[in-house]
Amino acid sequence: MPNFTHKRKSVSRLMAPVALAVILAGCSAPNLYNQQAPLTDITAAAAQSSAAYLSKAQASKGAERINWEILALKAMIEEGKWQQADQQVTKLSQQSMSPLQIAEWQLARASVRYHQGQYQEALNSLNFQPSWQLTKSQYQRYYTFRAELLDQLNHKFQAARERSKLDFYLSSDQKAANWNNLWHDLSGYSNTQLSNVKIGSDEGVLKGWVELAMLKNSTSRQPGKLKDAVEQWLNQHPYHPANQYLPAELEAVMNLKAIKLDRVALLLPLSGRFAEQGKTVRDGFIDAMMDDADRSADTNLNIYDTDAESIASIMAKLQQNGTQFVVGPLRKDKISEFQQDNTTHINTLALNMPPEINSSHPNTCYFALSPEQGAEQAAEHIFSEGHRNPVVLVPSNSYGQRVSTAFNQEWANLNSQPAQVATFGASDEIPQQIRQVFGRAPGSQTDAIYIVASKNELMTIKPFIEASLPPSGNPPQIYVSSRSNPDRKGYSPEIRGVEIGDIPLLVNPPASYMERFNQLWPNEGNTSVRLHAFGMDAYLLSNELPQLRAMSDYTTQGVTGKLSADGQCVIHRQIDWGKFTADGIQPE
């Protein structure tokens, strides 16, 4: 949901329960039409008990008696006396009331129907007549309630229409929330749907919001064009409220500044323990850079070995040569060290996740081949395929604990019941451990198994799982992480039918890419392919980060997955899924 800015302040969405409270409370705003105020202000909130108001009604006559009875009805709603309130609604319907009294009665009646879950009936209850002259408060509550009810009924465009009318009755500090709600109502529509709606000649403001929504839809993948289009539209419509209450996502695009890539530095371990990984990432980055036909001819890339030179020394060189963007470091400890020394706040794409993300480094984004992200997506994928009783089988070490925790945290967001977690150790312990998990009653209810294991471990585990399951019924579907993906030298029959989550470049590799990769880096396994792809996507992100940061719903397709960024600029990857067959992985 987009946030809104009012003079650069974000506001929250006005939800139906809040709107209902406002409707019940009323307000004592000045009379819009200068009508004579009644002796009893029935537009105000009920300040006494329903019993007290009913007592006053019994002692009164005529219009004043009805006023007290209306206030008693409002008090009953505040007190949660819904059955009594329903009876009071019926009683008042038999009275002869003025337009102002009828308006309050309609609002209260709609509140009762809303509480009963009768949203359409509540909407039908709100029917102010054009000839009525009511207070500003009543019109404000009327349009607010109608908009919220239409939202509940999923009639979003009609809700936006009501919010457009509501603006006339709002104070200046209420307008931003109203336009926020209207923008949210329009955001779910496609341009085809928006182009087919009928907008009256007197609905110029609503028409303007629709045009902005269509601009966003048509150019959301091209932030530069969207920025130009919105700027031109605002100049052509200087009196439209969007000039003051522009949605936060559009304002972020208006403030979008591209990262200059004339001077780029790549910080990787090119010697020591992690040299092989660092060199593979470097090769992937350069590979993608060379393939970029739109790359500036003036791009200057400097590569630094973080294991052969201190971060302080590297930082001094970066500042001396005017480096504008840094990709790396790769190791977590080096990232923390680099952030401490990055006093000039050079834009950085760190290639790992430090233990904690420091908010004092807003110019840093984080990209990693995180097994936790893979586990989270496995939970989402398994849930989307209709399974509700999975078992997570992981190594009995800290790695397995991290992965299983990530899976279960995501599973808790999807399903009220936690997933069962089981562990395995050395190969000679696996048979007994598997029988303990799947040989008891809970194991017989299992409908999916997510295994985090190497190919050899999977080959050992899978037969014991099959032997431990009941002979009757549907066997659970087995899902595995990328660790189980064997190198591209043939697939064993034992793992056919198993579903795997991995990077797109390994689930559905382009033949042309793999042919070139095998020529340049022969005899390399899937781990090298992933690291090479990681470097390729690091280059892609170097160009895409401004858009990813500016637009919450912006994504870009990389070779490690579909990439997006969260509020802390942590890059998330949506992996692909496939199934092992005799010919390799068949993409889903």
PDB file of N, CA, C and O in Angstrom, residues 14 107 122-124 126-128 138-153 155-170 175 177-179 181-183 185-186 189 198-199 203 205-207 209-210:
ATOM      1  N   LEU A  14      -7.074   5.373   6.782  1.00  0.00           N
ATOM      2  CA  LEU A  14      -8.240   5.419   7.665  1.00  0.00           C
ATOM      3  C   LEU A  14      -9.057   4.168   7.444  1.00  0.00           C
ATOM      4  O   LEU A  14      -9.669   3.989   6.413  1.00  0.00           O
ATOM      5  N   LEU A 107     -27.396   7.457   9.800  1.00  0.00           N
ATOM      6  CA  LEU A 107     -26.022   7.136  10.170  1.00  0.00           C
ATOM      7  C   LEU A 107     -25.981   6.098  11.282  1.00  0.00           C
ATOM      8  O   LEU A 107     -25.171   5.165  11.253  1.00  0.00           O
ATOM      9  N   ALA A 122     -26.260  -1.708   5.123  1.00  0.00           N
ATOM     10  CA  ALA A 122     -25.786  -0.469   5.737  1.00  0.00           C
ATOM     11  C   ALA A 122     -25.618   0.619   4.680  1.00  0.00           C
ATOM     12  O   ALA A 122     -25.990   1.782   4.897  1.00  0.00           O
ATOM     13  N   LEU A 123     -25.073   0.237   3.520  1.00  0.00           N
ATOM     14  CA  LEU A 123     -24.900   1.204   2.435  1.00  0.00           C
ATOM     15  C   LEU A 123     -26.250   1.709   1.944  1.00  0.00           C
ATOM     16  O   LEU A 123     -26.426   2.912   1.723  1.00  0.00           O
ATOM     17  N   ASN A 124     -27.196   0.787   1.803  1.00  0.00           N
ATOM     18  CA  ASN A 124     -28.529   1.190   1.356  1.00  0.00           C
ATOM     19  C   ASN A 124     -29.210   2.108   2.357  1.00  0.00           C
ATOM     20  O   ASN A 124     -30.114   2.875   2.000  1.00  0.00           O
ATOM     21  N   LEU A 126     -27.889   4.551   3.883  1.00  0.00           N
ATOM     22  CA  LEU A 126     -27.364   5.918   3.784  1.00  0.00           C
ATOM     23  C   LEU A 126     -27.822   6.534   2.476  1.00  0.00           C
ATOM     24  O   LEU A 126     -27.272   6.251   1.405  1.00  0.00           O
ATOM     25  N   ASN A 127     -28.811   7.386   2.564  1.00  0.00           N
ATOM     26  CA  ASN A 127     -29.424   7.936   1.354  1.00  0.00           C
ATOM     27  C   ASN A 127     -29.861   9.374   1.608  1.00  0.00           C
ATOM     28  O   ASN A 127     -31.052   9.684   1.660  1.00  0.00           O
ATOM     29  N   PHE A 128     -28.877  10.268   1.784  1.00  0.00           N
ATOM     30  CA  PHE A 128     -29.193  11.683   1.986  1.00  0.00           C
ATOM     31  C   PHE A 128     -29.809  12.251   0.702  1.00  0.00           C
ATOM     32  O   PHE A 128     -29.365  11.923  -0.413  1.00  0.00           O
ATOM     33  N   GLN A 138     -22.311  16.166   9.365  1.00  0.00           N
ATOM     34  CA  GLN A 138     -23.123  15.062   8.856  1.00  0.00           C
ATOM     35  C   GLN A 138     -22.677  14.620   7.471  1.00  0.00           C
ATOM     36  O   GLN A 138     -22.593  13.425   7.176  1.00  0.00           O
ATOM     37  N   TYR A 139     -22.372  15.593   6.606  1.00  0.00           N
ATOM     38  CA  TYR A 139     -21.904  15.224   5.277  1.00  0.00           C
ATOM     39  C   TYR A 139     -20.532  14.529   5.352  1.00  0.00           C
ATOM     40  O   TYR A 139     -20.261  13.589   4.601  1.00  0.00           O
ATOM     41  N   GLN A 140     -19.704  14.990   6.267  1.00  0.00           N
ATOM     42  CA  GLN A 140     -18.392  14.360   6.423  1.00  0.00           C
ATOM     43  C   GLN A 140     -18.548  12.906   6.825  1.00  0.00           C
ATOM     44  O   GLN A 140     -17.925  11.997   6.254  1.00  0.00           O
ATOM     45  N   ARG A 141     -19.395  12.624   7.821  1.00  0.00           N
ATOM     46  CA  ARG A 141     -19.590  11.257   8.280  1.00  0.00           C
ATOM     47  C   ARG A 141     -20.310  10.418   7.226  1.00  0.00           C
ATOM     48  O   ARG A 141     -20.033   9.225   7.065  1.00  0.00           O
ATOM     49  N   TYR A 142     -21.201  11.035   6.488  1.00  0.00           N
ATOM     50  CA  TYR A 142     -21.970  10.339   5.448  1.00  0.00           C
ATOM     51  C   TYR A 142     -21.039   9.797   4.354  1.00  0.00           C
ATOM     52  O   TYR A 142     -21.041   8.601   4.031  1.00  0.00           O
ATOM     53  N   TYR A 143     -20.202  10.669   3.799  1.00  0.00           N
ATOM     54  CA  TYR A 143     -19.319  10.239   2.712  1.00  0.00           C
ATOM     55  C   TYR A 143     -18.206   9.322   3.215  1.00  0.00           C
ATOM     56  O   TYR A 143     -17.785   8.391   2.505  1.00  0.00           O
ATOM     57  N   THR A 144     -17.729   9.550   4.433  1.00  0.00           N
ATOM     58  CA  THR A 144     -16.719   8.659   5.008  1.00  0.00           C
ATOM     59  C   THR A 144     -17.267   7.245   5.143  1.00  0.00           C
ATOM     60  O   THR A 144     -16.611   6.260   4.757  1.00  0.00           O
ATOM     61  N   PHE A 145     -18.472   7.144   5.687  1.00  0.00           N
ATOM     62  CA  PHE A 145     -19.069   5.831   5.928  1.00  0.00           C
ATOM     63  C   PHE A 145     -19.392   5.132   4.617  1.00  0.00           C
ATOM     64  O   PHE A 145     -19.148   3.936   4.446  1.00  0.00           O
ATOM     65  N   ARG A 146     -19.941   5.867   3.664  1.00  0.00           N
ATOM     66  CA  ARG A 146     -20.249   5.247   2.369  1.00  0.00           C
ATOM     67  C   ARG A 146     -18.975   4.729   1.690  1.00  0.00           C
ATOM     68  O   ARG A 146     -18.972   3.629   1.131  1.00  0.00           O
ATOM     69  N   ALA A 147     -17.890   5.484   1.760  1.00  0.00           N
ATOM     70  CA  ALA A 147     -16.633   5.045   1.141  1.00  0.00           C
ATOM     71  C   ALA A 147     -16.112   3.781   1.805  1.00  0.00           C
ATOM     72  O   ALA A 147     -15.685   2.834   1.129  1.00  0.00           O
ATOM     73  N   GLU A 148     -16.151   3.729   3.130  1.00  0.00           N
ATOM     74  CA  GLU A 148     -15.642   2.556   3.841  1.00  0.00           C
ATOM     75  C   GLU A 148     -16.511   1.327   3.577  1.00  0.00           C
ATOM     76  O   GLU A 148     -16.003   0.217   3.446  1.00  0.00           O
ATOM     77  N   LEU A 149     -17.803   1.516   3.482  1.00  0.00           N
ATOM     78  CA  LEU A 149     -18.686   0.384   3.173  1.00  0.00           C
ATOM     79  C   LEU A 149     -18.442  -0.134   1.759  1.00  0.00           C
ATOM     80  O   LEU A 149     -18.437  -1.346   1.516  1.00  0.00           O
ATOM     81  N   LEU A 150     -18.232   0.778   0.828  1.00  0.00           N
ATOM     82  CA  LEU A 150     -17.928   0.359  -0.542  1.00  0.00           C
ATOM     83  C   LEU A 150     -16.599  -0.383  -0.605  1.00  0.00           C
ATOM     84  O   LEU A 150     -16.438  -1.328  -1.375  1.00  0.00           O
ATOM     85  N   ASP A 151     -15.635   0.028   0.216  1.00  0.00           N
ATOM     86  CA  ASP A 151     -14.374  -0.713   0.307  1.00  0.00           C
ATOM     87  C   ASP A 151     -14.625  -2.120   0.825  1.00  0.00           C
ATOM     88  O   ASP A 151     -14.056  -3.105   0.323  1.00  0.00           O
ATOM     89  N   GLN A 152     -15.455  -2.243   1.846  1.00  0.00           N
ATOM     90  CA  GLN A 152     -15.773  -3.563   2.407  1.00  0.00           C
ATOM     91  C   GLN A 152     -16.439  -4.448   1.359  1.00  0.00           C
ATOM     92  O   GLN A 152     -16.230  -5.667   1.340  1.00  0.00           O
ATOM     93  N   LEU A 153     -17.215  -3.853   0.480  1.00  0.00           N
ATOM     94  CA  LEU A 153     -17.903  -4.594  -0.577  1.00  0.00           C
ATOM     95  C   LEU A 153     -17.034  -4.762  -1.823  1.00  0.00           C
ATOM     96  O   LEU A 153     -17.492  -5.307  -2.826  1.00  0.00           O
ATOM     97  N   HIS A 155     -15.996  -2.492  -3.841  1.00  0.00           N
ATOM     98  CA  HIS A 155     -16.355  -1.564  -4.913  1.00  0.00           C
ATOM     99  C   HIS A 155     -15.419  -0.359  -4.800  1.00  0.00           C
ATOM    100  O   HIS A 155     -15.821   0.731  -4.373  1.00  0.00           O
ATOM    101  N   LYS A 156     -14.164  -0.590  -5.166  1.00  0.00           N
ATOM    102  CA  LYS A 156     -13.115   0.382  -4.871  1.00  0.00           C
ATOM    103  C   LYS A 156     -13.289   1.695  -5.640  1.00  0.00           C
ATOM    104  O   LYS A 156     -13.032   2.772  -5.096  1.00  0.00           O
ATOM    105  N   PHE A 157     -13.701   1.612  -6.892  1.00  0.00           N
ATOM    106  CA  PHE A 157     -13.826   2.858  -7.653  1.00  0.00           C
ATOM    107  C   PHE A 157     -14.960   3.714  -7.106  1.00  0.00           C
ATOM    108  O   PHE A 157     -14.827   4.936  -6.989  1.00  0.00           O
ATOM    109  N   GLN A 158     -16.088   3.064  -6.753  1.00  0.00           N
ATOM    110  CA  GLN A 158     -17.184   3.823  -6.160  1.00  0.00           C
ATOM    111  C   GLN A 158     -16.761   4.448  -4.840  1.00  0.00           C
ATOM    112  O   GLN A 158     -17.171   5.565  -4.502  1.00  0.00           O
ATOM    113  N   ALA A 159     -15.906   3.726  -4.082  1.00  0.00           N
ATOM    114  CA  ALA A 159     -15.389   4.287  -2.838  1.00  0.00           C
ATOM    115  C   ALA A 159     -14.545   5.525  -3.120  1.00  0.00           C
ATOM    116  O   ALA A 159     -14.638   6.540  -2.397  1.00  0.00           O
ATOM    117  N   ALA A 160     -13.731   5.454  -4.158  1.00  0.00           N
ATOM    118  CA  ALA A 160     -12.915   6.615  -4.523  1.00  0.00           C
ATOM    119  C   ALA A 160     -13.801   7.799  -4.896  1.00  0.00           C
ATOM    120  O   ALA A 160     -13.484   8.955  -4.569  1.00  0.00           O
ATOM    121  N   ARG A 161     -14.884   7.534  -5.551  1.00  0.00           N
ATOM    122  CA  ARG A 161     -15.819   8.613  -5.917  1.00  0.00           C
ATOM    123  C   ARG A 161     -16.373   9.292  -4.662  1.00  0.00           C
ATOM    124  O   ARG A 161     -16.474  10.524  -4.595  1.00  0.00           O
ATOM    125  N   GLU A 162     -16.731   8.495  -3.656  1.00  0.00           N
ATOM    126  CA  GLU A 162     -17.251   9.068  -2.412  1.00  0.00           C
ATOM    127  C   GLU A 162     -16.172   9.895  -1.711  1.00  0.00           C
ATOM    128  O   GLU A 162     -16.448  10.945  -1.136  1.00  0.00           O
ATOM    129  N   ARG A 163     -14.924   9.428  -1.759  1.00  0.00           N
ATOM    130  CA  ARG A 163     -13.839  10.164  -1.110  1.00  0.00           C
ATOM    131  C   ARG A 163     -13.572  11.491  -1.819  1.00  0.00           C
ATOM    132  O   ARG A 163     -13.161  12.476  -1.183  1.00  0.00           O
ATOM    133  N   SER A 164     -13.780  11.513  -3.106  1.00  0.00           N
ATOM    134  CA  SER A 164     -13.620  12.757  -3.841  1.00  0.00           C
ATOM    135  C   SER A 164     -14.650  13.787  -3.376  1.00  0.00           C
ATOM    136  O   SER A 164     -14.341  14.980  -3.225  1.00  0.00           O
ATOM    137  N   LYS A 165     -15.878  13.343  -3.125  1.00  0.00           N
ATOM    138  CA  LYS A 165     -16.920  14.234  -2.606  1.00  0.00           C
ATOM    139  C   LYS A 165     -16.636  14.640  -1.164  1.00  0.00           C
ATOM    140  O   LYS A 165     -16.934  15.767  -0.749  1.00  0.00           O
ATOM    141  N   LEU A 166     -16.058  13.724  -0.404  1.00  0.00           N
ATOM    142  CA  LEU A 166     -15.787  13.963   1.010  1.00  0.00           C
ATOM    143  C   LEU A 166     -14.816  15.114   1.220  1.00  0.00           C
ATOM    144  O   LEU A 166     -14.911  15.843   2.214  1.00  0.00           O
ATOM    145  N   ASP A 167     -13.883  15.324   0.299  1.00  0.00           N
ATOM    146  CA  ASP A 167     -12.828  16.316   0.495  1.00  0.00           C
ATOM    147  C   ASP A 167     -13.385  17.694   0.833  1.00  0.00           C
ATOM    148  O   ASP A 167     -12.797  18.429   1.627  1.00  0.00           O
ATOM    149  N   PHE A 168     -14.537  18.057   0.268  1.00  0.00           N
ATOM    150  CA  PHE A 168     -15.116  19.384   0.475  1.00  0.00           C
ATOM    151  C   PHE A 168     -15.446  19.635   1.941  1.00  0.00           C
ATOM    152  O   PHE A 168     -15.492  20.784   2.392  1.00  0.00           O
ATOM    153  N   TYR A 169     -15.668  18.586   2.713  1.00  0.00           N
ATOM    154  CA  TYR A 169     -16.125  18.725   4.097  1.00  0.00           C
ATOM    155  C   TYR A 169     -15.016  18.459   5.119  1.00  0.00           C
ATOM    156  O   TYR A 169     -15.293  18.337   6.308  1.00  0.00           O
ATOM    157  N   LEU A 170     -13.775  18.357   4.666  1.00  0.00           N
ATOM    158  CA  LEU A 170     -12.672  18.041   5.553  1.00  0.00           C
ATOM    159  C   LEU A 170     -11.837  19.274   5.875  1.00  0.00           C
ATOM    160  O   LEU A 170     -11.718  20.182   5.057  1.00  0.00           O
ATOM    161  N   LYS A 175      -7.206  16.111   5.009  1.00  0.00           N
ATOM    162  CA  LYS A 175      -7.262  15.864   3.567  1.00  0.00           C
ATOM    163  C   LYS A 175      -6.248  14.813   3.106  1.00  0.00           C
ATOM    164  O   LYS A 175      -6.541  13.997   2.231  1.00  0.00           O
ATOM    165  N   ALA A 177      -5.062  12.116   4.543  1.00  0.00           N
ATOM    166  CA  ALA A 177      -5.520  10.742   4.766  1.00  0.00           C
ATOM    167  C   ALA A 177      -6.604  10.365   3.766  1.00  0.00           C
ATOM    168  O   ALA A 177      -6.644   9.234   3.269  1.00  0.00           O
ATOM    169  N   ASN A 178      -7.463  11.308   3.442  1.00  0.00           N
ATOM    170  CA  ASN A 178      -8.538  11.022   2.489  1.00  0.00           C
ATOM    171  C   ASN A 178      -7.987  10.744   1.100  1.00  0.00           C
ATOM    172  O   ASN A 178      -8.395   9.781   0.427  1.00  0.00           O
ATOM    173  N   TRP A 179      -7.039  11.559   0.639  1.00  0.00           N
ATOM    174  CA  TRP A 179      -6.456  11.320  -0.686  1.00  0.00           C
ATOM    175  C   TRP A 179      -5.627  10.038  -0.694  1.00  0.00           C
ATOM    176  O   TRP A 179      -5.555   9.342  -1.710  1.00  0.00           O
ATOM    177  N   ASN A 181      -6.416   7.339   0.969  1.00  0.00           N
ATOM    178  CA  ASN A 181      -7.398   6.264   0.814  1.00  0.00           C
ATOM    179  C   ASN A 181      -7.900   6.175  -0.624  1.00  0.00           C
ATOM    180  O   ASN A 181      -8.093   5.084  -1.170  1.00  0.00           O
ATOM    181  N   LEU A 182      -8.120   7.329  -1.235  1.00  0.00           N
ATOM    182  CA  LEU A 182      -8.585   7.325  -2.629  1.00  0.00           C
ATOM    183  C   LEU A 182      -7.544   6.697  -3.546  1.00  0.00           C
ATOM    184  O   LEU A 182      -7.867   5.873  -4.412  1.00  0.00           O
ATOM    185  N   TRP A 183      -6.271   7.069  -3.350  1.00  0.00           N
ATOM    186  CA  TRP A 183      -5.208   6.489  -4.186  1.00  0.00           C
ATOM    187  C   TRP A 183      -5.126   4.982  -3.988  1.00  0.00           C
ATOM    188  O   TRP A 183      -4.930   4.225  -4.943  1.00  0.00           O
ATOM    189  N   ASP A 185      -7.577   3.054  -3.202  1.00  0.00           N
ATOM    190  CA  ASP A 185      -8.733   2.461  -3.884  1.00  0.00           C
ATOM    191  C   ASP A 185      -8.468   2.280  -5.379  1.00  0.00           C
ATOM    192  O   ASP A 185      -8.883   1.284  -5.978  1.00  0.00           O
ATOM    193  N   LEU A 186      -7.783   3.232  -5.990  1.00  0.00           N
ATOM    194  CA  LEU A 186      -7.538   3.166  -7.436  1.00  0.00           C
ATOM    195  C   LEU A 186      -6.368   2.260  -7.800  1.00  0.00           C
ATOM    196  O   LEU A 186      -6.261   1.816  -8.948  1.00  0.00           O
ATOM    197  N   TYR A 189      -6.587  -1.211  -9.842  1.00  0.00           N
ATOM    198  CA  TYR A 189      -7.217  -1.295 -11.157  1.00  0.00           C
ATOM    199  C   TYR A 189      -6.179  -1.235 -12.278  1.00  0.00           C
ATOM    200  O   TYR A 189      -5.180  -0.513 -12.180  1.00  0.00           O
ATOM    201  N   LYS A 198     -17.001   5.406 -16.033  1.00  0.00           N
ATOM    202  CA  LYS A 198     -17.687   6.627 -16.440  1.00  0.00           C
ATOM    203  C   LYS A 198     -17.470   7.688 -15.367  1.00  0.00           C
ATOM    204  O   LYS A 198     -17.792   7.484 -14.206  1.00  0.00           O
ATOM    205  N   ILE A 199     -16.926   8.819 -15.794  1.00  0.00           N
ATOM    206  CA  ILE A 199     -16.653   9.929 -14.883  1.00  0.00           C
ATOM    207  C   ILE A 199     -17.424  11.148 -15.368  1.00  0.00           C
ATOM    208  O   ILE A 199     -17.329  11.537 -16.537  1.00  0.00           O
ATOM    209  N   GLU A 203     -16.708  15.853 -12.188  1.00  0.00           N
ATOM    210  CA  GLU A 203     -15.800  15.074 -11.343  1.00  0.00           C
ATOM    211  C   GLU A 203     -14.359  15.229 -11.822  1.00  0.00           C
ATOM    212  O   GLU A 203     -13.623  14.261 -12.005  1.00  0.00           O
ATOM    213  N   VAL A 205     -11.694  16.372 -10.294  1.00  0.00           N
ATOM    214  CA  VAL A 205     -10.655  15.933  -9.356  1.00  0.00           C
ATOM    215  C   VAL A 205     -10.484  14.425  -9.422  1.00  0.00           C
ATOM    216  O   VAL A 205      -9.365  13.908  -9.482  1.00  0.00           O
ATOM    217  N   LEU A 206     -11.597  13.693  -9.416  1.00  0.00           N
ATOM    218  CA  LEU A 206     -11.527  12.239  -9.524  1.00  0.00           C
ATOM    219  C   LEU A 206     -10.885  11.823 -10.842  1.00  0.00           C
ATOM    220  O   LEU A 206     -10.043  10.912 -10.884  1.00  0.00           O
ATOM    221  N   LYS A 207     -11.240  12.507 -11.907  1.00  0.00           N
ATOM    222  CA  LYS A 207     -10.650  12.203 -13.213  1.00  0.00           C
ATOM    223  C   LYS A 207      -9.137  12.381 -13.179  1.00  0.00           C
ATOM    224  O   LYS A 207      -8.380  11.580 -13.757  1.00  0.00           O
ATOM    225  N   TRP A 209      -7.095  12.018 -10.563  1.00  0.00           N
ATOM    226  CA  TRP A 209      -6.475  10.895  -9.851  1.00  0.00           C
ATOM    227  C   TRP A 209      -6.440   9.652 -10.726  1.00  0.00           C
ATOM    228  O   TRP A 209      -5.467   8.886 -10.701  1.00  0.00           O
ATOM    229  N   VAL A 210      -7.495   9.446 -11.508  1.00  0.00           N
ATOM    230  CA  VAL A 210      -7.534   8.298 -12.414  1.00  0.00           C
ATOM    231  C   VAL A 210      -6.423   8.415 -13.462  1.00  0.00           C
ATOM    232  O   VAL A 210      -5.733   7.445 -13.779  1.00  0.00           O
TER     233      VAL A 210
END
